Coordinates of C-alpha atoms and ligand atoms in Angstrom, one line a residue:
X1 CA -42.5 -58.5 -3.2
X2 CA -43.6 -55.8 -4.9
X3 CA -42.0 -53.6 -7.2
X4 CA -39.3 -51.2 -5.3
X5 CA -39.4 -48.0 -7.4
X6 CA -37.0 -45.4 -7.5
X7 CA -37.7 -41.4 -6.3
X8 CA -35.9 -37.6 -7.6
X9 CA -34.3 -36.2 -4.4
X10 CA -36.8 -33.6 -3.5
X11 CA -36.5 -29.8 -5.1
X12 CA -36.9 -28.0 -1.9
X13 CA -33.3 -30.2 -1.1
X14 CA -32.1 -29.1 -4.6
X15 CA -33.1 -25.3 -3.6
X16 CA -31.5 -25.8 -0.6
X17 CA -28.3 -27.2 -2.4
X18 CA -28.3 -23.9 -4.9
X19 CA -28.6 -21.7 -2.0
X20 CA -25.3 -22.8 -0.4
X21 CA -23.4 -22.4 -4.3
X22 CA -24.7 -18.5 -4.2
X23 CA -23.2 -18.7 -0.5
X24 CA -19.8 -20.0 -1.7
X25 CA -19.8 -17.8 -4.7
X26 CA -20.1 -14.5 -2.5
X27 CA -17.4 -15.9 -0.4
X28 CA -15.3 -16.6 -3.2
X29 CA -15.9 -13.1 -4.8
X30 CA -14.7 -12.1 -1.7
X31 CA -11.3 -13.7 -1.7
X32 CA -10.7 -13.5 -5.1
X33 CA -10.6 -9.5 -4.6
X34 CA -8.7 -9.8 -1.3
X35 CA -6.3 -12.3 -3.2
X36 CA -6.3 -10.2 -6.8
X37 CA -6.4 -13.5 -8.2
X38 CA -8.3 -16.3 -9.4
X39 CA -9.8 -19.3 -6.7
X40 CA -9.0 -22.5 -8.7
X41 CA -10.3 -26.4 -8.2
X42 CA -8.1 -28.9 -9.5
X43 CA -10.4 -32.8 -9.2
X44 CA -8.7 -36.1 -10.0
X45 CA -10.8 -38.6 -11.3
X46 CA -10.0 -42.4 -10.9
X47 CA -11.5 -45.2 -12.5
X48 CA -14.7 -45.6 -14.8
X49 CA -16.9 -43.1 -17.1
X50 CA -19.3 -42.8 -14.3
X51 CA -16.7 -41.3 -11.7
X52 CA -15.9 -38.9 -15.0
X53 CA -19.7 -38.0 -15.4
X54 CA -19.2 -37.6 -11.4
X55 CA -16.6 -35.4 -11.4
X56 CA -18.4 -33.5 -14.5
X57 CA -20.7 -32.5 -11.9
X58 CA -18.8 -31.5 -9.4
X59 CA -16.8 -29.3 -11.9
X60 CA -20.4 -27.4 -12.4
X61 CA -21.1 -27.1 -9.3
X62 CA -17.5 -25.2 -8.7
X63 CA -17.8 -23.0 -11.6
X64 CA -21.4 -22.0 -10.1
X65 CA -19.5 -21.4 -6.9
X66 CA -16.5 -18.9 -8.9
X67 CA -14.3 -21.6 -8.7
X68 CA -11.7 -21.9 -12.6
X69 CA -10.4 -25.0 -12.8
X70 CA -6.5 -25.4 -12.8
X71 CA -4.3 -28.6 -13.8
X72 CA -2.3 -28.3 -10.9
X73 CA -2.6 -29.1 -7.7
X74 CA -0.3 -26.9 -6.3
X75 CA -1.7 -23.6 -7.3
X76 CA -5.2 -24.6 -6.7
X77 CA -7.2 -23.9 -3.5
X78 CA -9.2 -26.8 -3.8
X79 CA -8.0 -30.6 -4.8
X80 CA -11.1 -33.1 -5.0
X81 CA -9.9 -36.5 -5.6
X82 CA -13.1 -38.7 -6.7
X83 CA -11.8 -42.2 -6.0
X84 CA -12.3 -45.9 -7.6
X85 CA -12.0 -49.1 -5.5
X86 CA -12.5 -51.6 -7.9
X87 CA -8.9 -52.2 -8.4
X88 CA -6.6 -52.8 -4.9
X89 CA -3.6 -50.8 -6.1
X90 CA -5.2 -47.8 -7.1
X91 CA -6.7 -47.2 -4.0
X92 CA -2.7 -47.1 -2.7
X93 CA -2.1 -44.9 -5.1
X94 CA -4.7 -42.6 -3.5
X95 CA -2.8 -42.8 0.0
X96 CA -0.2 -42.2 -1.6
X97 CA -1.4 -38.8 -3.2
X98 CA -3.2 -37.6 -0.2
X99 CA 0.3 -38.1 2.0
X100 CA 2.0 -35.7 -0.7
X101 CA -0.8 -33.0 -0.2
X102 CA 0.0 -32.6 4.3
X103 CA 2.9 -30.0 2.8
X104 CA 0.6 -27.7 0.7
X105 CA -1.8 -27.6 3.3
X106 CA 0.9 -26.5 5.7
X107 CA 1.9 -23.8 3.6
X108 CA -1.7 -23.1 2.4
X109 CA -4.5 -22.9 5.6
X110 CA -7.1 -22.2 3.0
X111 CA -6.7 -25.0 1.0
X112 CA -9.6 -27.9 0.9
X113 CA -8.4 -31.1 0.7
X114 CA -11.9 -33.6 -0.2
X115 CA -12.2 -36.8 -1.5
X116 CA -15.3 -38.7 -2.6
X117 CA -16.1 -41.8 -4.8
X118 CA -16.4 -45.6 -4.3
X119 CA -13.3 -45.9 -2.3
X120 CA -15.2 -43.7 0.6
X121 CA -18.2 -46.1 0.4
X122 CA -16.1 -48.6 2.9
X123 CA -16.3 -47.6 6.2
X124 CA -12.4 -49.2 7.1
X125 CA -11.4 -46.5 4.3
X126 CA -13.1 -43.6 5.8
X127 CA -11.7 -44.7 9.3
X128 CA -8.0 -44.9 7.9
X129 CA -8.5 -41.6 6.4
X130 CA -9.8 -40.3 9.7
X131 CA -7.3 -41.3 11.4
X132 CA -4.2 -41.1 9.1
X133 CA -4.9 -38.1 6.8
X134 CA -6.0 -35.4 8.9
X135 CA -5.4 -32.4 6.6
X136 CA -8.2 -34.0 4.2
X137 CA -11.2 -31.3 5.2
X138 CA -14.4 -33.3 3.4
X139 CA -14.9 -36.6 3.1
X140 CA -18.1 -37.9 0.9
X141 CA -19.6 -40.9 -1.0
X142 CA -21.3 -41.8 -4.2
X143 CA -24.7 -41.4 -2.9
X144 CA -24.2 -37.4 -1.6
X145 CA -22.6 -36.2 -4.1
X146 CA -25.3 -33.4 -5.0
X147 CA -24.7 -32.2 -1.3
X148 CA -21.1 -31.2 -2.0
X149 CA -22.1 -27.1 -1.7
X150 CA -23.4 -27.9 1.7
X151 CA -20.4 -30.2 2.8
X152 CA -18.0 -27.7 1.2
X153 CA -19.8 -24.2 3.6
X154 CA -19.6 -26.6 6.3
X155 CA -15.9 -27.4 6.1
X156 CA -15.2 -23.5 4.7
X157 CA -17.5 -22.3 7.9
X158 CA -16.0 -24.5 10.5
X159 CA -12.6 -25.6 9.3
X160 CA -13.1 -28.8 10.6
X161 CA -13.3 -32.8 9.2
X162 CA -16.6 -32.9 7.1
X163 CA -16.9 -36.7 6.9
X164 CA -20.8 -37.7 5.1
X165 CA -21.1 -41.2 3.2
X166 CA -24.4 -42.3 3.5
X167 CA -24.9 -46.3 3.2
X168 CA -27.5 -46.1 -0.3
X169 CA -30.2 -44.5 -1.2
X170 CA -33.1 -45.0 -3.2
X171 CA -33.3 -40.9 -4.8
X172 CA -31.9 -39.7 -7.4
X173 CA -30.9 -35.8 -8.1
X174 CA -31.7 -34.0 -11.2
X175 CA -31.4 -30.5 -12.1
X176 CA -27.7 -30.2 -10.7
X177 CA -25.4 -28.0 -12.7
X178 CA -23.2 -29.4 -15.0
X179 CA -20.0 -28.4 -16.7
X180 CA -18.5 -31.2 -19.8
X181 CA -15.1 -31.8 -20.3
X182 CA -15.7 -32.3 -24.6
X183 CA -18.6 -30.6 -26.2
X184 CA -18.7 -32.5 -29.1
X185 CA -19.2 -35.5 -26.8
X186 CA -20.7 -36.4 -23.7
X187 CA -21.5 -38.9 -21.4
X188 CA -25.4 -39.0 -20.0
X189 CA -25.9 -41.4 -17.0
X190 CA -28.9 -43.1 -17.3
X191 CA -28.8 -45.5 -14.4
X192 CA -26.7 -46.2 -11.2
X193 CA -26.1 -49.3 -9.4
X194 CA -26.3 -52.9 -10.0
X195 CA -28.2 -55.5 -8.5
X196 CA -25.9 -58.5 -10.1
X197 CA -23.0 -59.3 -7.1
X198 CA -20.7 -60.9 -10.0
X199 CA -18.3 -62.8 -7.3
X200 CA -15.4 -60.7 -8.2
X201 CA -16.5 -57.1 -8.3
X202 CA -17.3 -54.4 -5.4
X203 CA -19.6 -52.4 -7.0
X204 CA -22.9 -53.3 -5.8
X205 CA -21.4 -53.4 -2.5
X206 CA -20.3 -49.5 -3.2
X207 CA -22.9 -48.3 -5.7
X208 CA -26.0 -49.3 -4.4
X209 CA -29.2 -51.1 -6.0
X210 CA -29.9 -50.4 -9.5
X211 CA -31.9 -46.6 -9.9
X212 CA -33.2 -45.3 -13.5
X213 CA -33.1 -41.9 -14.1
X214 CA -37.1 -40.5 -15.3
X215 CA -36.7 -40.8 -18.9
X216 CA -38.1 -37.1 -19.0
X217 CA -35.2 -35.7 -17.1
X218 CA -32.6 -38.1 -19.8
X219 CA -34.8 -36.2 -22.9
X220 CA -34.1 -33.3 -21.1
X221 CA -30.5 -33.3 -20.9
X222 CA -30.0 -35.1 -24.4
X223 CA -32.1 -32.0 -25.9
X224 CA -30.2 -29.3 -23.8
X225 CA -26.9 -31.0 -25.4
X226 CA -28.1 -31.0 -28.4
X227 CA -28.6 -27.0 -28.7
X228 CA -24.9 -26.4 -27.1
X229 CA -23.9 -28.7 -30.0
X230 CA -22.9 -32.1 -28.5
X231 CA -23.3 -34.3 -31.6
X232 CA -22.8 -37.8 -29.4
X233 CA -24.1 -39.4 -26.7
X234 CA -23.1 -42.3 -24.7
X235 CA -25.8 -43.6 -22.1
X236 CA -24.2 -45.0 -19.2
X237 CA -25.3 -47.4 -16.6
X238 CA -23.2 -50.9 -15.1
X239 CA -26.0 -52.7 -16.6
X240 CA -28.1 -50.3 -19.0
X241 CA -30.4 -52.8 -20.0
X242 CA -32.3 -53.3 -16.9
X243 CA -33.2 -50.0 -17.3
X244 CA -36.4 -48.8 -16.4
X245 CA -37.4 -51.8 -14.2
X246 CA -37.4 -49.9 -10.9
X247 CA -39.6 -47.6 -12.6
X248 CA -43.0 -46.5 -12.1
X249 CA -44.7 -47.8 -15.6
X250 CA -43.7 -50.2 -18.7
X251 CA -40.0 -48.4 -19.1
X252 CA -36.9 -50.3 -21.2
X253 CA -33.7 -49.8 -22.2
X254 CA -34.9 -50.1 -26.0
X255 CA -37.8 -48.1 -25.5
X256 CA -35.5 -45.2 -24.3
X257 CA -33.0 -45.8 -27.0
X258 CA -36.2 -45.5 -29.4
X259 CA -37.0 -42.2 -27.8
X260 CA -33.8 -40.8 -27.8
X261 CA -32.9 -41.5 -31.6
X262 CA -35.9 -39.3 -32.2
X263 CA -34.4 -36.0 -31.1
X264 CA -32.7 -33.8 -33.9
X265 CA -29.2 -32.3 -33.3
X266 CA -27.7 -35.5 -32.1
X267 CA -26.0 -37.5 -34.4
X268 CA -24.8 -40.6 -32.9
X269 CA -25.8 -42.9 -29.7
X270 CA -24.3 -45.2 -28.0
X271 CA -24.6 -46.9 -24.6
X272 CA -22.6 -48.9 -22.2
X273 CA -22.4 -51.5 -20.5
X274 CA -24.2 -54.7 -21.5
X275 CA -24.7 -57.3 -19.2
X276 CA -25.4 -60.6 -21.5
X277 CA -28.2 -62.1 -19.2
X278 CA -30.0 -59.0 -20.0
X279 CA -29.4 -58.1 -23.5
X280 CA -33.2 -58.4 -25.1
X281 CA -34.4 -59.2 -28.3
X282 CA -35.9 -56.0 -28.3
X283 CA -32.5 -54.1 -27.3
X284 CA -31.0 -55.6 -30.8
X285 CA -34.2 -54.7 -32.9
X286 CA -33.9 -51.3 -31.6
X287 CA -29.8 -50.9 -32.3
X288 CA -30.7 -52.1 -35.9
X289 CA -33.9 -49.6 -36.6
X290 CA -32.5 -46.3 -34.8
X291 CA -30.3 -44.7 -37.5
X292 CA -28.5 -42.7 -34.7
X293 CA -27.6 -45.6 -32.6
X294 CA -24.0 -46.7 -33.4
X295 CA -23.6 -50.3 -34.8
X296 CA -21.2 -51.3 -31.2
X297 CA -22.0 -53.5 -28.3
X298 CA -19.8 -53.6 -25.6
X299 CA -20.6 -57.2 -24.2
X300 CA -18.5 -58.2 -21.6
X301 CA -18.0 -62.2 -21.5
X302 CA -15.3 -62.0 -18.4
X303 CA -14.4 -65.8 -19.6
X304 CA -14.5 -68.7 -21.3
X305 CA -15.4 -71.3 -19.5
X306 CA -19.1 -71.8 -18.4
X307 CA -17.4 -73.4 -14.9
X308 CA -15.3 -70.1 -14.4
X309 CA -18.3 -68.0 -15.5
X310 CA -20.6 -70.1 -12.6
X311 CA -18.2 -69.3 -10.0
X312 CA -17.6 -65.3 -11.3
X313 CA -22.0 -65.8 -10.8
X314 CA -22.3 -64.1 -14.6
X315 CA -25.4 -65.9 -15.0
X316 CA -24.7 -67.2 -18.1
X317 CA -22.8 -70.3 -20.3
X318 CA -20.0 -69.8 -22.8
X319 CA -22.9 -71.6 -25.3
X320 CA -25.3 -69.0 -24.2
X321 CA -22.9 -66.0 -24.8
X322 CA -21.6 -67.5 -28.4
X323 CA -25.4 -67.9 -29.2
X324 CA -26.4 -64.5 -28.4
X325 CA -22.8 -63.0 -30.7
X326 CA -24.7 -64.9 -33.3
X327 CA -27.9 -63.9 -32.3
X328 CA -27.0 -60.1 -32.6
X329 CA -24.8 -60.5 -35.9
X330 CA -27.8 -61.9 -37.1
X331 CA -29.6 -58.9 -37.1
X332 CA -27.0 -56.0 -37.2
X333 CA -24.5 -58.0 -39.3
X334 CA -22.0 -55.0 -39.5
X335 CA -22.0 -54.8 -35.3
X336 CA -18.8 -54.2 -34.0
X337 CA -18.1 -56.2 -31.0
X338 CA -15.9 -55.3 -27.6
X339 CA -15.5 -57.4 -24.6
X340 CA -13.9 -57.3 -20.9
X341 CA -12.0 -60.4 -20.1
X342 CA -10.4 -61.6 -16.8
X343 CA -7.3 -63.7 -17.1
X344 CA -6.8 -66.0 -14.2
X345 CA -9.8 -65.9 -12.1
X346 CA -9.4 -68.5 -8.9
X347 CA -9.7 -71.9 -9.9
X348 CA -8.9 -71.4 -13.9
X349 CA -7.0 -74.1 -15.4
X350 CA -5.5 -74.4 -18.7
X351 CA -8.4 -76.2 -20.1
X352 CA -10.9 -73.2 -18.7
X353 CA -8.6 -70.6 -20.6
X354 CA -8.3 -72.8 -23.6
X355 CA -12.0 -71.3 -23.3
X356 CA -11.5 -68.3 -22.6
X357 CA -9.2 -68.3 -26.1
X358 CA -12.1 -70.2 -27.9
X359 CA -14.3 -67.8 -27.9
X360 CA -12.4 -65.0 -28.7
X361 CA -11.4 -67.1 -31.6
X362 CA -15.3 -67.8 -32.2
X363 CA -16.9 -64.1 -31.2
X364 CA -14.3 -61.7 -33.3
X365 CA -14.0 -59.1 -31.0
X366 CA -13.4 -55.7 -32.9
X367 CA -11.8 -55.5 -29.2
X368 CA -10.9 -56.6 -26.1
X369 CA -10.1 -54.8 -22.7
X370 CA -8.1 -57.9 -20.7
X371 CA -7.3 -57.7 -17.1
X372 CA -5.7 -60.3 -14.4
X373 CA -7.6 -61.2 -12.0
X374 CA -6.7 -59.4 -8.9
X375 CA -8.0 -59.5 -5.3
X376 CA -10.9 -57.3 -4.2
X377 CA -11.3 -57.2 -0.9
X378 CA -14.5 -57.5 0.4
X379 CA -16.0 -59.6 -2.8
X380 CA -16.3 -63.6 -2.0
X381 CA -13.6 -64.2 -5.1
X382 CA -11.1 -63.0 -3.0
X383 CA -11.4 -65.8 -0.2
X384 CA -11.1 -68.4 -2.9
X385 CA -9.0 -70.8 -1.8
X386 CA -7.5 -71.6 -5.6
X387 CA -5.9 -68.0 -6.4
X388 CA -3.6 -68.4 -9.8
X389 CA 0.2 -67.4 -9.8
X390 CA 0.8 -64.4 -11.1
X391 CA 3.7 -65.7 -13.5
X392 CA 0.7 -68.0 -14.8
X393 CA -1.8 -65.4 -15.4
X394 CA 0.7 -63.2 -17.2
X395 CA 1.3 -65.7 -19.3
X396 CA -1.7 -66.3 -20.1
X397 CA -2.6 -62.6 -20.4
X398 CA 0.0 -62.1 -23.1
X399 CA -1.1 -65.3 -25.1
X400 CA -5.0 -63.9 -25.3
X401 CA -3.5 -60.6 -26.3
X402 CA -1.9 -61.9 -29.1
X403 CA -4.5 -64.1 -30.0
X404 CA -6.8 -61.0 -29.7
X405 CA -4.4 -58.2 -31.5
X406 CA -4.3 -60.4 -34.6
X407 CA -8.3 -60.9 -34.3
X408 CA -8.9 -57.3 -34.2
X409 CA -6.3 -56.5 -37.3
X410 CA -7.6 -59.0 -39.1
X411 CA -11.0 -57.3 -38.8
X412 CA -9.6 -53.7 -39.6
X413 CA -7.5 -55.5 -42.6
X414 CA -11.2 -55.8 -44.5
X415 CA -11.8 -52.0 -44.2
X416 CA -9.1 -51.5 -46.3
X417 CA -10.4 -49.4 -49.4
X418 CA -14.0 -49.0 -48.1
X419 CA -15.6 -45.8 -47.0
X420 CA -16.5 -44.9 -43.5
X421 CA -18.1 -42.4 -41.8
X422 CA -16.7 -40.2 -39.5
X423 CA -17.4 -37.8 -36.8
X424 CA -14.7 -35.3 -36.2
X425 CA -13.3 -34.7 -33.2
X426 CA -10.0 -32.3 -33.4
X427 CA -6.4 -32.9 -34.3
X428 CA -4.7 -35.7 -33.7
X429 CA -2.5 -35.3 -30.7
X430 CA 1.0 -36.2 -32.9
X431 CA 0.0 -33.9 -35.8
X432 CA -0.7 -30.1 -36.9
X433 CA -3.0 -31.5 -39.8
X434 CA -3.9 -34.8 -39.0
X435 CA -7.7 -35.3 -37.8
X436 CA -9.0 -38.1 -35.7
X437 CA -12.4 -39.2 -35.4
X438 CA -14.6 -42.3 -34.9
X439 CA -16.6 -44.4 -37.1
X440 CA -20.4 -45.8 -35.8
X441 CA -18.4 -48.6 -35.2
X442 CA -15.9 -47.0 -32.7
X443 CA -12.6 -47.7 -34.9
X444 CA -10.1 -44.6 -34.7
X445 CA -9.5 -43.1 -38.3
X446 CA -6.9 -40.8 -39.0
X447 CA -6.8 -38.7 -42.0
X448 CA -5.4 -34.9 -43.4
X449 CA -8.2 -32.2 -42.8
X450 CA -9.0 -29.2 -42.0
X451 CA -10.4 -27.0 -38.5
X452 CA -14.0 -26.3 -39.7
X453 CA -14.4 -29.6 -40.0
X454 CA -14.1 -30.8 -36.6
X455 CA -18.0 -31.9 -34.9
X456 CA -19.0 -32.9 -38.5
X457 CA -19.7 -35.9 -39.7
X458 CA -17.2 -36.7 -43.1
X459 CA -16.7 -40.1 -45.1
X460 CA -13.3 -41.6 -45.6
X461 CA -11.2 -44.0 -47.3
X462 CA -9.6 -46.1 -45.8
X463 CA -6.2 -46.5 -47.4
X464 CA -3.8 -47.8 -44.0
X465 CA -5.0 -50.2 -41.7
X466 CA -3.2 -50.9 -37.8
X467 CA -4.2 -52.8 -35.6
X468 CA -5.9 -49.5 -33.2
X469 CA -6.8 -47.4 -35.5
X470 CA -7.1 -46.3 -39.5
X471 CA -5.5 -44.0 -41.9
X472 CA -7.9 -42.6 -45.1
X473 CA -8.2 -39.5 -47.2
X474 CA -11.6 -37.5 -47.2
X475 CA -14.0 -38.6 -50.2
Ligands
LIG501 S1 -22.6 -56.5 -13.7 FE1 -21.1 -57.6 -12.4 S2 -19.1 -56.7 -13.1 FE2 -20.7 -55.3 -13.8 S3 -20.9 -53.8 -12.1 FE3 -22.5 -55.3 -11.7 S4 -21.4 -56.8 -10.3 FE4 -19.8 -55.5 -11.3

């Protein structure tokens, strides 16, 4: 079979797209001097980075369109609500949210109710919505979202149910507008999709097949970023390092972080996630020779036990992940480490989590981001026959917390007196002096400062360690 490569939606539909924002902004010049105040957009964002990049963009395309964002929903004339589906209960939680809004429509008839995201990508969700939540105006999925001007002068034109969500698609759009919610950071998607069906999770089933961005149009944005003063990047894809494989040419991950640590202005890079199968030799050599790649993996292991990992189809053996953490800290000995772990998974016995707690012993996560295992509809882990209590699964939870809390303090405990370096980011939010920043190795330090030096790049000493984070004075 050959190689299935991955297309830019077409200018002429990104013209057309522009030419429905100039629409929308005469219309809301028009009722912002009729009203004598301000048309606002108010967007809730569920779930990952990627539906906050997602929502980053739709926030551009509003302000293009006159919209000013608000924090509330109730004195906003537009509520987006970009949805996540990978957990069961927040998708309730939508409903939920969406039943609350049928009064402010009722005393608002201008108001747009939409809502996009993964949770539209299931057609049973779009027909309950249809059915149930008739004051939502537009309804859209993950692979339209650059047609949001046109869905919006649709449902502003005809005042009726806009419902688009196409099944996939193999384009992507560039040249959208844009608007960040941090300057001194930002997130710069690299890829979409995922071709791996791990047995447990939805999103191939809602994102579609893997798709690289043109490394051209990636340069392009990390440049532009760089000259409004964004001093870090993370790349983001579900599994960045099959990047470049559904492109036209001889493209990798490594090669693009090569690239990228290249451009002046930006100061840090880092990227997420990792899928182990996929983590290259070349990926490490390139995390150890680019100076502005941060020393952090995020390496999900999901479990312990290479049974567990067979049925969650990871692809890989608890041996194989332990060899590759010794692999990597062979050649970027300072790496800091993070994981995802699912507690309870069906089928996990004692002797599987004794795994689970085995290798958090053995890898030394900096940190860990644990979860139970709960049911996802629509994935084949949720027809398993062997689900696990949930009194056994929290008690397992809180016993690889532990095991992981004292882990990660240990590892902060041997910072203590050492210098690290630190990009600011702003006060703390308990304190009118404290500063906060990261080091390269993603560890929160705390320490008294001073305004102008917030987006620069200061060493510390550390002189408090917590488990979280780090106190230090500046050197
Ligand atoms: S790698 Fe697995 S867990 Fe991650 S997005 Fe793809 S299917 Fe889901």
């Amino acid at each position: 079979m050959g190689k299935r490569v991955t297309t830019q939606v077409s200018a002429e539909e990104i013209a057309q797209q522009y030419k429905y924002i100039e629409i929308l902004r005469d219309y809301n010049q028009a009722r912002i001097s009729r009203l004598g105040r301000p048309v606002k957009y108010n967007i809730e964002t569920f779930g990952c980075q990627m539906n906050e990049n997602d929502s980053e963009r739709l926030s551009g395309m509003l302000s293009e369109m006159g919209y000013s964002e608000s924090a509330k929903r109730t004195d906003s004339d537009l509520i987006i609500f970009n949805t996540c589906c990978v957990r069961e209960n927040a998708e309730q939680k939508v409903y939920g949210h969406l039943g609350a809004l049928k009064k402010l429509k009722e005393n608002n008839h201008e108001l747009v109710i939409a809502i996009c995201g993964c949770m539209m990508q299931q057609p049973e969700v779009v027909e309950h919505i249809r059915k149930v939540y008739k004051h939502v105006d537009i309804v859209f999925g993950t692979h339209n979202l650059y047609k949001f001007p046109e869905l919006l002068n649709t449902a502003v034109e005809n005042k009726g149910t806009v419902i688009d969500v196409w099944d996939s698609t193999g384009s992507i759009a560039e040249n959208m507008p844009i608007t960040r919610k941090e300057s001194l950071k930002a997130w710069v998607t690299v890829m979409y999709g995922c071709n791996n069906f791990c047995s447990y999770c939805i999103v191939p089933y809602v994102r579609g097949r893997e798709r690289s961005r043109d490394i051209e149009e990636i340069r392009n944005e990390v440049v532009k970023l760089a000259q409004e003063g964004c001093r870090e990047i993370t790349l983001l894809g579900q599994n960045v390092n099959s990047y470049g494989k559904d492109l036209e040419g001889e493209y990798s991950f490594a090669g693009l972080l090569r690239e990228l640590d290249r451009l002046d202005g930006i100061e840090r890079i880092r990227f997420m996630t990792s899928h182990p199968k996929d983590l290259s030799e070349e990926l490490i050599y390139a995390v150890r020779d680019c100076k502005k790649v941060c020393g952090h993996l995020h390496l999900p292991v999901q479990a312990g036990s290479s049974k567990i990992l067979e049925k969650m189809n990871r692809k890989y053996s608890k041996e194989q992940y332990l060899d590759l953490v010794e692999k990597v800290r062979k050649h970027i000995p300072d790496i800091s480490l993070s994981t995802d772990i699912i507690v309870g998974f069906p089928g996990e016995t004692e002797e599987d989590f004794a795994e689970t707690l085995d290798v958090v012993a053995k890898a030394r996560f900096d940190m860990a981001y644990t979860f139970l295992y709960s049911k996802r509809t629509g994935t084949p882990a949720a027809k398993a026959p062997d689900q696990i209590p949930e009194e056994v699964k929290k008690e397992r939870f809180d016993r690889l917390l532990a095991l992981q809390n004292h882990v990660s303090r240990d590892i902060n405990d041997r910072l203590l007196g050492k210098e690290v370096e630190v990009l600011v980011e702003g006060l703390s939010k308990s304190s009118k002096t404290t500063y906060t920043g990261r080091t390269r190795e993603n560890k929160i330090v705390n320490f008294k400062g001073s305004p102008q030096l917030v987006g620069s790049l200061v060493r510390v000493k550390i002189d408090t360690v917590q488990t979280w984070s780090l106190l230090g004075k500046l050197v």
